[in-house]
PDB file of C-alpha atoms in Angstrom:
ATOM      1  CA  UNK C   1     -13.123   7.411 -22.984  1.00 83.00           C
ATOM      2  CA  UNK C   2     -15.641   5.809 -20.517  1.00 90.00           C
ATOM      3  CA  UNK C   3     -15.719   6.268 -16.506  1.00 89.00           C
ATOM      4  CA  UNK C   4     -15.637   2.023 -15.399  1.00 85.00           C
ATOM      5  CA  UNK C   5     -17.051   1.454 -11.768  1.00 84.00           C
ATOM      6  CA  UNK C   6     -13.860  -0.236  -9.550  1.00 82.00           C
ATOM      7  CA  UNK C   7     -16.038  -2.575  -7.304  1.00 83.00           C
ATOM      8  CA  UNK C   8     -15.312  -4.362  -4.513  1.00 81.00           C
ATOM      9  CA  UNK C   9     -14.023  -1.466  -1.989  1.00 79.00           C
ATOM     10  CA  UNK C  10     -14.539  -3.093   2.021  1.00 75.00           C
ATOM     11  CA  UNK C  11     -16.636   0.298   2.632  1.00 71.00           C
ATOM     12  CA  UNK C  12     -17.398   3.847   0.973  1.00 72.00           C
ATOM     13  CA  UNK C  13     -14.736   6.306   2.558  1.00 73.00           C
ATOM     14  CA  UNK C  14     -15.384   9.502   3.812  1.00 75.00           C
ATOM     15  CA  UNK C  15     -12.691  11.484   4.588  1.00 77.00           C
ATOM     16  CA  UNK C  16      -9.833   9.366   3.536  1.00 81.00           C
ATOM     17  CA  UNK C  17      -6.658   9.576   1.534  1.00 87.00           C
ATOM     18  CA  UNK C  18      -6.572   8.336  -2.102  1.00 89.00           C
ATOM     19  CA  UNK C  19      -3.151   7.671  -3.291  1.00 91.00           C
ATOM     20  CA  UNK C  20      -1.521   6.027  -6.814  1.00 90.00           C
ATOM     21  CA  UNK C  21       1.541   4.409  -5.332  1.00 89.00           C
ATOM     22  CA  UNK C  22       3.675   1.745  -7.458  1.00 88.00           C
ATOM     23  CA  UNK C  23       0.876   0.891  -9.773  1.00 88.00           C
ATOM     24  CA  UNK C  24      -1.972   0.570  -7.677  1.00 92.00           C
ATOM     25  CA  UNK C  25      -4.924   3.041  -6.072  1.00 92.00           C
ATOM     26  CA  UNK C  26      -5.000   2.951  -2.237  1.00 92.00           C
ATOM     27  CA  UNK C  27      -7.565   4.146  -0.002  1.00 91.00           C
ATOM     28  CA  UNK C  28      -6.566   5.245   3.078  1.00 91.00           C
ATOM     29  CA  UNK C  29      -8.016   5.766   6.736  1.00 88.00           C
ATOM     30  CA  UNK C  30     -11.098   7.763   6.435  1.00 81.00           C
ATOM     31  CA  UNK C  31     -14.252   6.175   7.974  1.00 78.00           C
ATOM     32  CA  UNK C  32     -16.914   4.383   6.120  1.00 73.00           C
ATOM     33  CA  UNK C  33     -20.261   6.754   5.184  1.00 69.00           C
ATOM     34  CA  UNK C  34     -22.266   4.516   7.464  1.00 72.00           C
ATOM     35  CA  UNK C  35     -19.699   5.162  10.455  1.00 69.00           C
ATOM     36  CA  UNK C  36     -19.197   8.967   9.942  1.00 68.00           C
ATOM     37  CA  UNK C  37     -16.644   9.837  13.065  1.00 68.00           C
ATOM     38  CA  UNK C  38     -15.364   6.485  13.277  1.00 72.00           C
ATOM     39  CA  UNK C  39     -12.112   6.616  11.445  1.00 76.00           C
ATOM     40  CA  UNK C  40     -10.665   3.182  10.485  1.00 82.00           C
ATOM     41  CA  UNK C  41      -7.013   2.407  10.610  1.00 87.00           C
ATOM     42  CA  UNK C  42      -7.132   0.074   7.659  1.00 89.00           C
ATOM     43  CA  UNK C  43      -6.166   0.982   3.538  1.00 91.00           C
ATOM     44  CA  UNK C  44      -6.810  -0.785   0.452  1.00 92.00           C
ATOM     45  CA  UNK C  45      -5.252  -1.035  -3.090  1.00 93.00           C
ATOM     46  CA  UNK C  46      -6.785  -1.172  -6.283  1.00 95.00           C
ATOM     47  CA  UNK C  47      -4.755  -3.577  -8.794  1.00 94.00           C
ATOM     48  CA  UNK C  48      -5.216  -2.006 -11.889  1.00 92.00           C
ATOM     49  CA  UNK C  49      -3.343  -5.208 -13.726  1.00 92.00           C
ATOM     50  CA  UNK C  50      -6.065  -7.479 -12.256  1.00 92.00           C
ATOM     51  CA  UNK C  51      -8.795  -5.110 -12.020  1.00 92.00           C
ATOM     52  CA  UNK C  52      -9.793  -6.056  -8.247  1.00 92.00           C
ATOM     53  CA  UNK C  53      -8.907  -4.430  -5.306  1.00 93.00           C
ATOM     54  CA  UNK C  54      -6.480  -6.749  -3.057  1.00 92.00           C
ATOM     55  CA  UNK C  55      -7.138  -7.660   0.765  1.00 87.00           C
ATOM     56  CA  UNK C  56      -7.266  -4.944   2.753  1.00 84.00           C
ATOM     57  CA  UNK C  57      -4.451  -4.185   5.473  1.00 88.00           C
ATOM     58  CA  UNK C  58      -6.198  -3.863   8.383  1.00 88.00           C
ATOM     59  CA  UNK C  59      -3.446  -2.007  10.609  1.00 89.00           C
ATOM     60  CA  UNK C  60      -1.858   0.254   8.112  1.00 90.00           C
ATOM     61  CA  UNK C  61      -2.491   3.528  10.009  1.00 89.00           C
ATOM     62  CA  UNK C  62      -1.926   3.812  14.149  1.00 85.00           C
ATOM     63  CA  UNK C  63      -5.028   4.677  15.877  1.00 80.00           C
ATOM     64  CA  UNK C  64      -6.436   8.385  15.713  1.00 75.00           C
ATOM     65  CA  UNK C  65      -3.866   9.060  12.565  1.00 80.00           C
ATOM     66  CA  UNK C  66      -5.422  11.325   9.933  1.00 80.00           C
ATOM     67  CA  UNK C  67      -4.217  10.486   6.493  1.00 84.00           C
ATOM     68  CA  UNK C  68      -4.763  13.376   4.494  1.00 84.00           C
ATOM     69  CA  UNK C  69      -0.847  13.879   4.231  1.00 88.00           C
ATOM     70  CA  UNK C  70      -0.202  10.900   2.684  1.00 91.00           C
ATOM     71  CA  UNK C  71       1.628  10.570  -0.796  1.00 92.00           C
ATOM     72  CA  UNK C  72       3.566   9.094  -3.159  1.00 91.00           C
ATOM     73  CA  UNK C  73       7.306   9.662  -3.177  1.00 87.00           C
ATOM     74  CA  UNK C  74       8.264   7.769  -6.020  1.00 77.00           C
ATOM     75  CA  UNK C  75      10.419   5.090  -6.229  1.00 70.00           C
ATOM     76  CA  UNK C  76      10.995   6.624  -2.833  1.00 69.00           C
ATOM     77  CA  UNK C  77       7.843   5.065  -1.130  1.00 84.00           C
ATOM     78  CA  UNK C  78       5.095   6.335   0.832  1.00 92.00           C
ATOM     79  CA  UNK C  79       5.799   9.777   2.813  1.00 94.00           C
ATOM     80  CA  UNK C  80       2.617  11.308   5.493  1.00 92.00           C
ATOM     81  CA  UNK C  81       2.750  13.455   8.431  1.00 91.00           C
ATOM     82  CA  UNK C  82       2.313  12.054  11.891  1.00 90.00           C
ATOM     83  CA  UNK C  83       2.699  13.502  15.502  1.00 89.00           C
ATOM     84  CA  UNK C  84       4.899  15.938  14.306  1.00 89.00           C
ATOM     85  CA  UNK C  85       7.298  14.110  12.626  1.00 92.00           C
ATOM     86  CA  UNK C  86       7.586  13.262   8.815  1.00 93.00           C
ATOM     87  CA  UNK C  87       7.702   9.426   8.537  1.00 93.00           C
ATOM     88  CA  UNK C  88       7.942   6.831   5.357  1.00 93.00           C
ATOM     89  CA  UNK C  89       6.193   3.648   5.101  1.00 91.00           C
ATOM     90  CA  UNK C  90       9.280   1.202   5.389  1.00 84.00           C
ATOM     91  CA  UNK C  91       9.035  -2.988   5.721  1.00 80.00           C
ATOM     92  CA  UNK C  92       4.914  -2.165   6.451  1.00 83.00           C
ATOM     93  CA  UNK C  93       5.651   0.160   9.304  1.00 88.00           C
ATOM     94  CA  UNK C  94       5.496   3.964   9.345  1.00 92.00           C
ATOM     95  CA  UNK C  95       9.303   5.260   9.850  1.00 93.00           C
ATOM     96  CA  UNK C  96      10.375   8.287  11.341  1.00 94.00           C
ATOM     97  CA  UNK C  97      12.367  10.447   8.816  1.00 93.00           C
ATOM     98  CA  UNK C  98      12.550  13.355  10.885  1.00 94.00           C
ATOM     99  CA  UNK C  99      10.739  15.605  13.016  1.00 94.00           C
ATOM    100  CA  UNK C 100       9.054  18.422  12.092  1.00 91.00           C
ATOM    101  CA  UNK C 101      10.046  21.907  12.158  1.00 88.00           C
ATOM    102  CA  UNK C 102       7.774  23.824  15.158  1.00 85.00           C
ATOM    103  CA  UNK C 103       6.187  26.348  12.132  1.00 83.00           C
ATOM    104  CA  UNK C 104       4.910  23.339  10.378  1.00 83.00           C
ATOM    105  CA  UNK C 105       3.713  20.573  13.303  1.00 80.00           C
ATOM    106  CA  UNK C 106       0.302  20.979  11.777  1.00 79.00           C
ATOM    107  CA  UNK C 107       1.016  20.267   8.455  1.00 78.00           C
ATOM    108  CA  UNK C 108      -2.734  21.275   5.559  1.00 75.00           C
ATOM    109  CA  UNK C 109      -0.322  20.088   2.550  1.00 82.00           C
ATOM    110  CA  UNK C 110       2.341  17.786   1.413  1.00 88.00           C
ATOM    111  CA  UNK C 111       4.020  16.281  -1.277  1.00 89.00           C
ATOM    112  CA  UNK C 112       7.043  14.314  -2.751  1.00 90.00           C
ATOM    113  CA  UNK C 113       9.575  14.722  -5.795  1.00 86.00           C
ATOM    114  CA  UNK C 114      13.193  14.089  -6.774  1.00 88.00           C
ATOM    115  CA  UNK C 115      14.296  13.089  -3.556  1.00 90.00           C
ATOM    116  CA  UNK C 116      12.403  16.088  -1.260  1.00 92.00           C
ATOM    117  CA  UNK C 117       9.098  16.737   0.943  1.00 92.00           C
ATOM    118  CA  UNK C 118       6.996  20.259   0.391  1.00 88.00           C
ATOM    119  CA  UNK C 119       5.103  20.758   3.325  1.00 88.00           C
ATOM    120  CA  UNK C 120       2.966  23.658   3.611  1.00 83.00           C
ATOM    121  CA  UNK C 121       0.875  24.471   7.209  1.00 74.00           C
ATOM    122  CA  UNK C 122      -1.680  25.972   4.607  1.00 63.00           C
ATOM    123  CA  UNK C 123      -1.124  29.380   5.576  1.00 63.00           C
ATOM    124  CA  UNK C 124      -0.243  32.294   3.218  1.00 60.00           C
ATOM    125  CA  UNK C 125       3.677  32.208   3.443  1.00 66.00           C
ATOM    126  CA  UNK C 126       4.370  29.376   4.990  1.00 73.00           C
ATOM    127  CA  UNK C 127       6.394  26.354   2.916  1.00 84.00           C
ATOM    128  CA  UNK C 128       9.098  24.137   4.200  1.00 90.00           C
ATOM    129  CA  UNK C 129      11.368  21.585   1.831  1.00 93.00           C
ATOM    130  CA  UNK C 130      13.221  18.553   3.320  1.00 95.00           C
ATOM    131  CA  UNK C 131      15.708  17.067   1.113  1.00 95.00           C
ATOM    132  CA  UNK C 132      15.364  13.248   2.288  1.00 92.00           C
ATOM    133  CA  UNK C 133      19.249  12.498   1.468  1.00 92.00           C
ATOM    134  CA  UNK C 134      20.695  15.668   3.728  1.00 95.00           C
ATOM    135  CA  UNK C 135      17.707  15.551   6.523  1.00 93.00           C
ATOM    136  CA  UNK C 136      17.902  19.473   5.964  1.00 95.00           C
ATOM    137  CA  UNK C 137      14.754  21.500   5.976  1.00 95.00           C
ATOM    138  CA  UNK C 138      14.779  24.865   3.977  1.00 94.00           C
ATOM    139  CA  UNK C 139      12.207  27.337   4.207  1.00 91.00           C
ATOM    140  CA  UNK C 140      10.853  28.542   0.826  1.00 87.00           C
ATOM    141  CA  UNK C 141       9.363  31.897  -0.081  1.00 81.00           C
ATOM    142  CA  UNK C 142       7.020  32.719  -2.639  1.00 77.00           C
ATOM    143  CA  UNK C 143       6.112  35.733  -4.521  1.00 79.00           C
ATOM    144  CA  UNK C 144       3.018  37.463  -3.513  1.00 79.00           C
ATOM    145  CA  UNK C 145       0.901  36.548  -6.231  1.00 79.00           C
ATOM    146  CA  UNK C 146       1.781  32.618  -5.442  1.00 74.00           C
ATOM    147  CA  UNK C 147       0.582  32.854  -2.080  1.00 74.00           C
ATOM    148  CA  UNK C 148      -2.800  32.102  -0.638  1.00 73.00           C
ATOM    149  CA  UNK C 149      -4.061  29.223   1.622  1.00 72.00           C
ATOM    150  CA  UNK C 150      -3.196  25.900   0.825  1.00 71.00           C
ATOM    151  CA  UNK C 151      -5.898  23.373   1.633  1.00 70.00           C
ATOM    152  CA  UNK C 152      -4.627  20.824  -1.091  1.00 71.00           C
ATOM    153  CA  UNK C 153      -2.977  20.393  -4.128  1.00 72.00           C
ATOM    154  CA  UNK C 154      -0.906  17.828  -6.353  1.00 73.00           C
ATOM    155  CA  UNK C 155       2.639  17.679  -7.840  1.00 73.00           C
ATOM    156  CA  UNK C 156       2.612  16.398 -11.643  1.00 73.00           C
ATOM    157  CA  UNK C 157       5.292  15.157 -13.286  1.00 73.00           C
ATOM    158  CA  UNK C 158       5.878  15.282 -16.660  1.00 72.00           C
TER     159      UNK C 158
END
């Protein structure tokens, strides 16, 4: 196996989101290395089919939106936190799903599967679960020697 280069990316991102969603890599937000501090609002897609990356959408994220929440929910779509709600990407717009419970406004973690958010606020105890067909949040709790701060992670399927 051999690393291959994907050129053709608008900019090198700093500080943006990288997310495999139906079949393709996007890019999201961040701010290009040349523009440290000024985040974009734009995201691209790698088409792995074609091997090129495809126009970029230049209004994918509202102004001063960090997309470090953003992931994959399946066949679901794409899930990310915003202004302290949970929202879906829906028809190209960002779609409230619901608001966010007051322990977890400032959300370090999140991710999707079978239906359901995880979103941790990155401290040691601190998980919530919505199920995305009841709109009911659940707190979890974890044994002590699962907890720890959160600053990222992944959910793997197999």
């Amino acid at each position: 196996m051999t690393w291959q280069r994907m050129s053709g990316l608008h900019c090198l991102t700093w500080q943006g989101s990288a997310v495999f969603h139906r079949g393709k890599f996007h890019v999201i937000g961040g701010c290009c290395t040349e523009m440290q501090g000024r985040f974009e609002r734009s995201a691209e897609a790698f088409d792995f089919a074609n091997w090129e990356w495809d126009k970029a959408e230049e209004d994918f994220l509202e102004d001063s939106t960090c997309p470090r929440t953003c992931v994959d929910g399946g066949d679901m779509g794409m899930y990310m936190c915003h202004a302290g709600e949970a929202v879906a990407l829906q028809d190209s717009r960002w779609q409230t799903v619901d608001k966010l419970l007051a322990e977890i406004r400032h959300t370090a973690y999140m991710t999707a599967w079978e239906g359901k958010l995880l979103v941790s606020i990155g401290e040691a105890h601190v998980a919530y679960m919505l199920d995305l067909k009841s709109r009911r949040w659940r707190k979890l709790v974890a044994p002590e020697e699962f907890c720890g701060h959160v600053q990222s992670g992944c959910c793997l399927e197999i």
